[in-house]
PDB file of C-alpha atoms in Angstrom:
ATOM      1  CA  GLN A 185      83.326  74.336 122.513  1.00  0.00           C
ATOM      2  CA  THR A 186      80.330  75.595 120.963  1.00  0.00           C
ATOM      3  CA  VAL A 187      80.343  75.011 117.214  1.00  0.00           C
ATOM      4  CA  VAL A 188      77.496  76.745 115.065  1.00  0.00           C
ATOM      5  CA  THR A 189      76.917  74.942 112.073  1.00  0.00           C
ATOM      6  CA  GLN A 190      75.817  75.999 108.562  1.00  0.00           C
ATOM      7  CA  GLU A 191      75.499  74.346 105.066  1.00  0.00           C
ATOM      8  CA  PRO A 192      78.309  74.148 102.776  1.00  0.00           C
ATOM      9  CA  PRO A 193      77.749  76.246  99.387  1.00  0.00           C
ATOM     10  CA  PHE A 194      74.163  76.180  98.206  1.00  0.00           C
ATOM     11  CA  SER A 195      72.320  77.304  94.803  1.00  0.00           C
ATOM     12  CA  VAL A 196      69.262  78.361  93.707  1.00  0.00           C
ATOM     13  CA  SER A 197      67.373  79.132  90.744  1.00  0.00           C
ATOM     14  CA  PRO A 198      66.098  82.733  90.083  1.00  0.00           C
ATOM     15  CA  GLY A 199      62.726  83.119  91.418  1.00  0.00           C
ATOM     16  CA  GLY A 200      62.926  80.046  93.746  1.00  0.00           C
ATOM     17  CA  THR A 201      62.925  79.440  97.225  1.00  0.00           C
ATOM     18  CA  VAL A 202      65.768  78.413  99.528  1.00  0.00           C
ATOM     19  CA  THR A 203      66.215  77.728 103.205  1.00  0.00           C
ATOM     20  CA  LEU A 204      69.396  77.938 104.993  1.00  0.00           C
ATOM     21  CA  THR A 205      69.968  76.558 108.458  1.00  0.00           C
ATOM     22  CA  CYS A 206      71.761  77.243 111.500  1.00  0.00           C
ATOM     23  CA  GLY A 207      72.498  74.545 114.123  1.00  0.00           C
ATOM     24  CA  LEU A 208      74.515  73.578 117.206  1.00  0.00           C
ATOM     25  CA  SER A 209      77.246  70.936 117.272  1.00  0.00           C
ATOM     26  CA  SER A 210      75.255  69.975 120.758  1.00  0.00           C
ATOM     27  CA  GLY A 211      71.992  70.625 121.418  1.00  0.00           C
ATOM     28  CA  SER A 212      69.078  72.631 119.610  1.00  0.00           C
ATOM     29  CA  VAL A 213      68.675  76.076 118.659  1.00  0.00           C
ATOM     30  CA  SER A 214      65.916  77.890 120.095  1.00  0.00           C
ATOM     31  CA  THR A 215      64.418  81.265 120.293  1.00  0.00           C
ATOM     32  CA  SER A 216      66.550  81.907 123.191  1.00  0.00           C
ATOM     33  CA  HIS A 217      69.604  81.831 121.268  1.00  0.00           C
ATOM     34  CA  TYR A 218      68.069  85.115 119.576  1.00  0.00           C
ATOM     35  CA  PRO A 219      69.091  83.871 116.215  1.00  0.00           C
ATOM     36  CA  SER A 220      70.325  86.445 113.763  1.00  0.00           C
ATOM     37  CA  TRP A 221      71.382  86.236 110.215  1.00  0.00           C
ATOM     38  CA  TYR A 222      73.792  88.504 108.227  1.00  0.00           C
ATOM     39  CA  GLN A 223      74.343  88.976 104.484  1.00  0.00           C
ATOM     40  CA  GLN A 224      77.801  89.677 103.003  1.00  0.00           C
ATOM     41  CA  THR A 225      78.710  90.155  99.260  1.00  0.00           C
ATOM     42  CA  PRO A 226      82.370  90.128  98.196  1.00  0.00           C
ATOM     43  CA  GLY A 227      84.262  93.060  99.235  1.00  0.00           C
ATOM     44  CA  GLN A 228      81.341  94.680 101.094  1.00  0.00           C
ATOM     45  CA  ALA A 229      80.693  94.914 104.851  1.00  0.00           C
ATOM     46  CA  PRO A 230      78.034  92.464 106.506  1.00  0.00           C
ATOM     47  CA  ARG A 231      74.476  93.572 106.344  1.00  0.00           C
ATOM     48  CA  THR A 232      72.111  92.725 109.317  1.00  0.00           C
ATOM     49  CA  LEU A 233      69.011  90.920 107.781  1.00  0.00           C
ATOM     50  CA  ILE A 234      67.296  89.013 110.700  1.00  0.00           C
ATOM     51  CA  TYR A 235      67.305  89.155 114.436  1.00  0.00           C
ATOM     52  CA  SER A 236      65.456  87.556 117.347  1.00  0.00           C
ATOM     53  CA  THR A 237      64.791  84.720 115.243  1.00  0.00           C
ATOM     54  CA  ASN A 238      62.313  86.294 112.759  1.00  0.00           C
ATOM     55  CA  THR A 239      62.448  90.233 112.796  1.00  0.00           C
ATOM     56  CA  ARG A 240      63.496  91.715 109.706  1.00  0.00           C
ATOM     57  CA  SER A 241      65.973  94.666 110.026  1.00  0.00           C
ATOM     58  CA  SER A 242      64.959  98.046 108.650  1.00  0.00           C
ATOM     59  CA  GLY A 243      64.933  98.130 104.999  1.00  0.00           C
ATOM     60  CA  VAL A 244      65.199  94.097 104.472  1.00  0.00           C
ATOM     61  CA  PRO A 245      62.749  93.208 101.880  1.00  0.00           C
ATOM     62  CA  ASP A 246      60.201  90.738 102.973  1.00  0.00           C
ATOM     63  CA  ARG A 247      61.456  87.886 100.711  1.00  0.00           C
ATOM     64  CA  PHE A 248      63.766  87.256 103.579  1.00  0.00           C
ATOM     65  CA  SER A 249      62.242  85.586 106.675  1.00  0.00           C
ATOM     66  CA  GLY A 250      63.548  83.823 109.580  1.00  0.00           C
ATOM     67  CA  SER A 251      62.225  80.926 111.753  1.00  0.00           C
ATOM     68  CA  ILE A 252      63.105  77.816 113.843  1.00  0.00           C
ATOM     69  CA  LEU A 253      62.785  74.599 112.035  1.00  0.00           C
ATOM     70  CA  GLY A 254      63.159  71.407 113.941  1.00  0.00           C
ATOM     71  CA  ASN A 255      66.357  72.033 116.217  1.00  0.00           C
ATOM     72  CA  LYS A 256      67.668  74.739 113.929  1.00  0.00           C
ATOM     73  CA  ALA A 257      67.419  78.567 113.165  1.00  0.00           C
ATOM     74  CA  ALA A 258      66.314  78.788 109.530  1.00  0.00           C
ATOM     75  CA  LEU A 259      66.618  81.748 106.799  1.00  0.00           C
ATOM     76  CA  THR A 260      64.335  81.219 104.064  1.00  0.00           C
ATOM     77  CA  ILE A 261      64.658  83.487 100.790  1.00  0.00           C
ATOM     78  CA  THR A 262      61.590  83.345  98.882  1.00  0.00           C
ATOM     79  CA  GLY A 263      61.812  84.526  95.234  1.00  0.00           C
ATOM     80  CA  ALA A 264      65.374  84.683  95.073  1.00  0.00           C
ATOM     81  CA  GLN A 265      67.099  87.512  92.852  1.00  0.00           C
ATOM     82  CA  ALA A 266      70.449  87.720  91.330  1.00  0.00           C
ATOM     83  CA  ASP A 267      71.728  90.087  93.993  1.00  0.00           C
ATOM     84  CA  ASP A 268      70.799  87.788  96.781  1.00  0.00           C
ATOM     85  CA  GLU A 269      74.136  85.854  95.977  1.00  0.00           C
ATOM     86  CA  SER A 270      75.920  86.323  98.863  1.00  0.00           C
ATOM     87  CA  ASP A 271      77.502  84.607 101.745  1.00  0.00           C
ATOM     88  CA  TYR A 272      75.086  84.224 104.781  1.00  0.00           C
ATOM     89  CA  TYR A 273      76.084  84.156 108.418  1.00  0.00           C
ATOM     90  CA  CYS A 274      74.161  83.212 111.402  1.00  0.00           C
ATOM     91  CA  VAL A 275      74.710  84.193 115.087  1.00  0.00           C
ATOM     92  CA  LEU A 276      73.672  82.560 118.120  1.00  0.00           C
ATOM     93  CA  TYR A 277      73.747  84.362 121.392  1.00  0.00           C
ATOM     94  CA  MET A 278      75.052  81.929 124.441  1.00  0.00           C
ATOM     95  CA  GLY A 279      74.543  84.217 127.230  1.00  0.00           C
ATOM     96  CA  SER A 280      77.081  86.662 129.153  1.00  0.00           C
ATOM     97  CA  GLY A 281      77.608  88.852 126.064  1.00  0.00           C
ATOM     98  CA  ILE A 282      78.932  85.757 124.101  1.00  0.00           C
ATOM     99  CA  ARG A 283      77.895  85.461 120.551  1.00  0.00           C
ATOM    100  CA  VAL A 284      79.134  82.811 118.118  1.00  0.00           C
ATOM    101  CA  PHE A 285      79.082  82.906 114.391  1.00  0.00           C
ATOM    102  CA  GLY A 286      78.499  79.985 112.092  1.00  0.00           C
ATOM    103  CA  GLY A 287      80.901  79.149 109.416  1.00  0.00           C
ATOM    104  CA  GLY A 288      78.707  80.902 106.674  1.00  0.00           C
ATOM    105  CA  THR A 289      77.100  79.482 103.657  1.00  0.00           C
ATOM    106  CA  LYS A 290      78.023  80.692 100.060  1.00  0.00           C
ATOM    107  CA  LEU A 291      74.646  80.951  97.988  1.00  0.00           C
ATOM    108  CA  THR A 292      74.696  81.075  94.338  1.00  0.00           C
ATOM    109  CA  VAL A 293      71.560  82.348  92.337  1.00  0.00           C
ATOM    110  CA  LEU A 294      71.997  80.173  88.901  1.00  0.00           C
TER     111      LEU A 294
ATOM    112  CA  GLU B 139      71.875 108.106 109.446  1.00  0.00           C
ATOM    113  CA  VAL B 140      74.075 105.884 111.224  1.00  0.00           C
ATOM    114  CA  GLN B 141      77.682 106.309 110.149  1.00  0.00           C
ATOM    115  CA  LEU B 142      80.719 104.299 111.595  1.00  0.00           C
ATOM    116  CA  VAL B 143      83.981 104.963 110.094  1.00  0.00           C
ATOM    117  CA  GLU B 144      86.885 102.767 111.400  1.00  0.00           C
ATOM    118  CA  SER B 145      90.528 103.826 111.131  1.00  0.00           C
ATOM    119  CA  GLY B 146      93.895 103.022 112.480  1.00  0.00           C
ATOM    120  CA  GLY B 147      94.641  99.860 110.292  1.00  0.00           C
ATOM    121  CA  GLY B 148      97.759  99.142 108.659  1.00  0.00           C
ATOM    122  CA  LEU B 149     101.027  96.849 108.504  1.00  0.00           C
ATOM    123  CA  VAL B 150     102.623  96.011 111.564  1.00  0.00           C
ATOM    124  CA  GLN B 151     105.280  93.344 112.688  1.00  0.00           C
ATOM    125  CA  PRO B 152     104.440  90.309 114.888  1.00  0.00           C
ATOM    126  CA  GLY B 153     104.789  91.353 118.337  1.00  0.00           C
ATOM    127  CA  GLY B 154     103.689  94.955 117.436  1.00  0.00           C
ATOM    128  CA  SER B 155     100.822  96.995 118.768  1.00  0.00           C
ATOM    129  CA  LEU B 156      98.041  98.873 116.839  1.00  0.00           C
ATOM    130  CA  ARG B 157      95.043 100.880 117.918  1.00  0.00           C
ATOM    131  CA  LEU B 158      91.827 101.055 116.017  1.00  0.00           C
ATOM    132  CA  SER B 159      89.289 103.648 116.359  1.00  0.00           C
ATOM    133  CA  CYS B 160      85.779 103.953 115.348  1.00  0.00           C
ATOM    134  CA  SER B 161      84.105 107.322 115.108  1.00  0.00           C
ATOM    135  CA  ALA B 162      80.330 107.165 114.935  1.00  0.00           C
ATOM    136  CA  SER B 163      77.816 109.435 114.271  1.00  0.00           C
ATOM    137  CA  GLY B 164      73.892 110.062 113.410  1.00  0.00           C
ATOM    138  CA  PHE B 165      72.790 108.534 116.970  1.00  0.00           C
ATOM    139  CA  THR B 166      73.168 108.758 120.549  1.00  0.00           C
ATOM    140  CA  PHE B 167      76.454 106.816 120.999  1.00  0.00           C
ATOM    141  CA  SER B 168      76.276 106.581 124.430  1.00  0.00           C
ATOM    142  CA  SER B 169      72.987 104.554 124.415  1.00  0.00           C
ATOM    143  CA  PHE B 170      74.441 101.580 122.398  1.00  0.00           C
ATOM    144  CA  VAL B 171      76.755  98.461 123.041  1.00  0.00           C
ATOM    145  CA  PHE B 172      79.535  98.318 120.523  1.00  0.00           C
ATOM    146  CA  TYR B 173      81.471  95.465 119.138  1.00  0.00           C
ATOM    147  CA  TRP B 174      84.465  94.691 117.078  1.00  0.00           C
ATOM    148  CA  VAL B 175      84.109  91.914 114.432  1.00  0.00           C
ATOM    149  CA  ARG B 176      87.046  90.712 112.108  1.00  0.00           C
ATOM    150  CA  GLN B 177      87.364  88.696 108.925  1.00  0.00           C
ATOM    151  CA  ALA B 178      90.485  87.133 108.108  1.00  0.00           C
ATOM    152  CA  PRO B 179      91.261  86.994 104.227  1.00  0.00           C
ATOM    153  CA  GLY B 180      89.007  84.483 102.596  1.00  0.00           C
ATOM    154  CA  LYS B 181      87.516  83.374 105.886  1.00  0.00           C
ATOM    155  CA  GLY B 182      84.277  83.934 107.892  1.00  0.00           C
ATOM    156  CA  LEU B 183      83.325  86.445 110.386  1.00  0.00           C
ATOM    157  CA  GLU B 184      84.623  86.292 113.924  1.00  0.00           C
ATOM    158  CA  TYR B 185      83.298  88.126 117.069  1.00  0.00           C
ATOM    159  CA  VAL B 186      86.480  89.487 118.863  1.00  0.00           C
ATOM    160  CA  SER B 187      85.103  92.066 121.404  1.00  0.00           C
ATOM    161  CA  GLY B 188      82.197  94.057 122.955  1.00  0.00           C
ATOM    162  CA  ILE B 189      81.448  96.845 125.310  1.00  0.00           C
ATOM    163  CA  THR B 190      78.376  97.691 127.067  1.00  0.00           C
ATOM    164  CA  ASN B 191      77.135 101.410 126.532  1.00  0.00           C
ATOM    165  CA  ASN B 192      78.523 102.517 129.927  1.00  0.00           C
ATOM    166  CA  GLY B 193      81.761 100.434 129.397  1.00  0.00           C
ATOM    167  CA  GLY B 194      80.939  98.670 132.543  1.00  0.00           C
ATOM    168  CA  SER B 195      81.103  95.163 130.808  1.00  0.00           C
ATOM    169  CA  THR B 196      83.297  93.863 128.279  1.00  0.00           C
ATOM    170  CA  TYR B 197      83.658  90.570 126.174  1.00  0.00           C
ATOM    171  CA  TYR B 198      86.741  88.931 124.553  1.00  0.00           C
ATOM    172  CA  ALA B 199      87.054  85.927 122.450  1.00  0.00           C
ATOM    173  CA  ASP B 200      89.517  83.530 123.802  1.00  0.00           C
ATOM    174  CA  SER B 201      91.741  84.202 120.688  1.00  0.00           C
ATOM    175  CA  VAL B 202      92.414  87.748 121.767  1.00  0.00           C
ATOM    176  CA  LYS B 203      91.907  87.771 125.356  1.00  0.00           C
ATOM    177  CA  GLY B 204      94.976  89.248 127.391  1.00  0.00           C
ATOM    178  CA  ARG B 205      96.043  90.883 124.097  1.00  0.00           C
ATOM    179  CA  PHE B 206      93.195  93.259 123.162  1.00  0.00           C
ATOM    180  CA  THR B 207      91.460  96.107 125.096  1.00  0.00           C
ATOM    181  CA  ILE B 208      88.273  97.316 124.013  1.00  0.00           C
ATOM    182  CA  SER B 209      87.210 100.938 125.175  1.00  0.00           C
ATOM    183  CA  ARG B 210      84.979 103.882 124.424  1.00  0.00           C
ATOM    184  CA  ASP B 211      84.782 107.572 124.816  1.00  0.00           C
ATOM    185  CA  ASN B 212      81.150 108.594 124.918  1.00  0.00           C
ATOM    186  CA  SER B 213      82.117 112.261 124.916  1.00  0.00           C
ATOM    187  CA  LYS B 214      84.030 111.808 121.597  1.00  0.00           C
ATOM    188  CA  ASN B 215      81.685 109.368 120.236  1.00  0.00           C
ATOM    189  CA  THR B 216      84.409 107.050 119.567  1.00  0.00           C
ATOM    190  CA  LEU B 217      85.128 103.313 120.001  1.00  0.00           C
ATOM    191  CA  TYR B 218      88.696 101.772 120.206  1.00  0.00           C
ATOM    192  CA  LEU B 219      90.673  98.487 119.951  1.00  0.00           C
ATOM    193  CA  GLN B 220      94.084  98.493 121.361  1.00  0.00           C
ATOM    194  CA  MET B 221      95.761  95.599 119.990  1.00  0.00           C
ATOM    195  CA  SER B 222      99.116  94.279 121.127  1.00  0.00           C
ATOM    196  CA  SER B 223     101.534  91.320 120.793  1.00  0.00           C
ATOM    197  CA  LEU B 224      99.929  90.917 117.458  1.00  0.00           C
ATOM    198  CA  ARG B 225     100.281  87.582 115.555  1.00  0.00           C
ATOM    199  CA  ALA B 226     100.038  86.829 111.973  1.00  0.00           C
ATOM    200  CA  GLU B 227      96.777  85.117 112.602  1.00  0.00           C
ATOM    201  CA  ASP B 228      95.263  88.566 113.587  1.00  0.00           C
ATOM    202  CA  THR B 229      95.507  89.757 109.917  1.00  0.00           C
ATOM    203  CA  ALA B 230      91.891  90.560 109.012  1.00  0.00           C
ATOM    204  CA  ALA B 231      89.480  93.257 108.206  1.00  0.00           C
ATOM    205  CA  TYR B 232      88.202  94.673 111.327  1.00  0.00           C
ATOM    206  CA  TYR B 233      84.630  95.920 111.555  1.00  0.00           C
ATOM    207  CA  CYS B 234      83.231  98.308 114.238  1.00  0.00           C
ATOM    208  CA  VAL B 235      79.547  97.336 114.674  1.00  0.00           C
ATOM    209  CA  LYS B 236      76.676  99.124 116.667  1.00  0.00           C
ATOM    210  CA  GLY B 237      74.406  96.954 118.901  1.00  0.00           C
ATOM    211  CA  TYR B 238      70.733  97.194 118.753  1.00  0.00           C
ATOM    212  CA  SER B 239      70.483  98.285 122.268  1.00  0.00           C
ATOM    213  CA  ASN B 240      72.620  99.252 125.331  1.00  0.00           C
ATOM    214  CA  GLY B 241      72.912  95.560 126.409  1.00  0.00           C
ATOM    215  CA  TRP B 242      74.125  92.645 124.695  1.00  0.00           C
ATOM    216  CA  SER B 243      71.828  92.880 121.856  1.00  0.00           C
ATOM    217  CA  HIS B 244      72.596  91.846 118.366  1.00  0.00           C
ATOM    218  CA  PHE B 245      74.838  93.387 115.591  1.00  0.00           C
ATOM    219  CA  ASP B 246      72.918  96.027 114.062  1.00  0.00           C
ATOM    220  CA  SER B 247      74.799  98.651 112.049  1.00  0.00           C
ATOM    221  CA  TRP B 248      78.230  97.827 110.406  1.00  0.00           C
ATOM    222  CA  GLY B 249      80.963  99.979 109.784  1.00  0.00           C
ATOM    223  CA  GLN B 250      83.346  99.561 106.365  1.00  0.00           C
ATOM    224  CA  GLY B 251      86.205  97.938 108.100  1.00  0.00           C
ATOM    225  CA  THR B 252      89.976  98.611 108.448  1.00  0.00           C
ATOM    226  CA  LEU B 253      92.486  96.206 107.322  1.00  0.00           C
ATOM    227  CA  VAL B 254      95.287  95.053 109.817  1.00  0.00           C
ATOM    228  CA  THR B 255      98.195  93.057 108.380  1.00  0.00           C
ATOM    229  CA  VAL B 256     100.407  91.380 110.718  1.00  0.00           C
ATOM    230  CA  SER B 257     103.679  90.626 108.725  1.00  0.00           C
ATOM    231  CA  SER B 258     107.633  91.003 108.826  1.00  0.00           C
TER     232      SER B 258
END
């Protein structure tokens, strides 16, 4: 059973930089997993931020960036703003149409 | 502009059935893979089911396999999820999600969701 891991609740100061990560319970995350990231604010539908590791979805500000850091996928927010306070989910592609969500990380900006 | 509008949610008793629909507009529906993603109250996102652009290939999470059926009508620009033998743990907001391309691509555009409540 593949488990995609994300951090517990995180906080960042306004204007600060934060990196959220997405790992595997067994093995390393690579570009072959086509990591993608989604933002969800309470009561709203998710929004696609990043796909294929580091490609920003249309309209996503460039303060959001994706990468592989070590054996995990990473989402970095540079210059955090108050409206970045959200839940962030990563998804990894496991082949054959199978995509697995991480449990999400709640980010507080304060 | 991509628009995805889900409908069909509501209250259903355990063991009952429900059919969700997702009406799409603003793009060529038949060119894209589609998905259903759900979120139980206060919980994270779960990928439930997917269907390729021509309906030739489908995916189901183990949690719904044998109970849910995904389908699409490209002539009506509509995606469906037929849910049967519903359980309390199927209670969730169900999101219709457009993929980025015709194959098993990432989740691209999201509908606003429809709420399914399974309770007696």
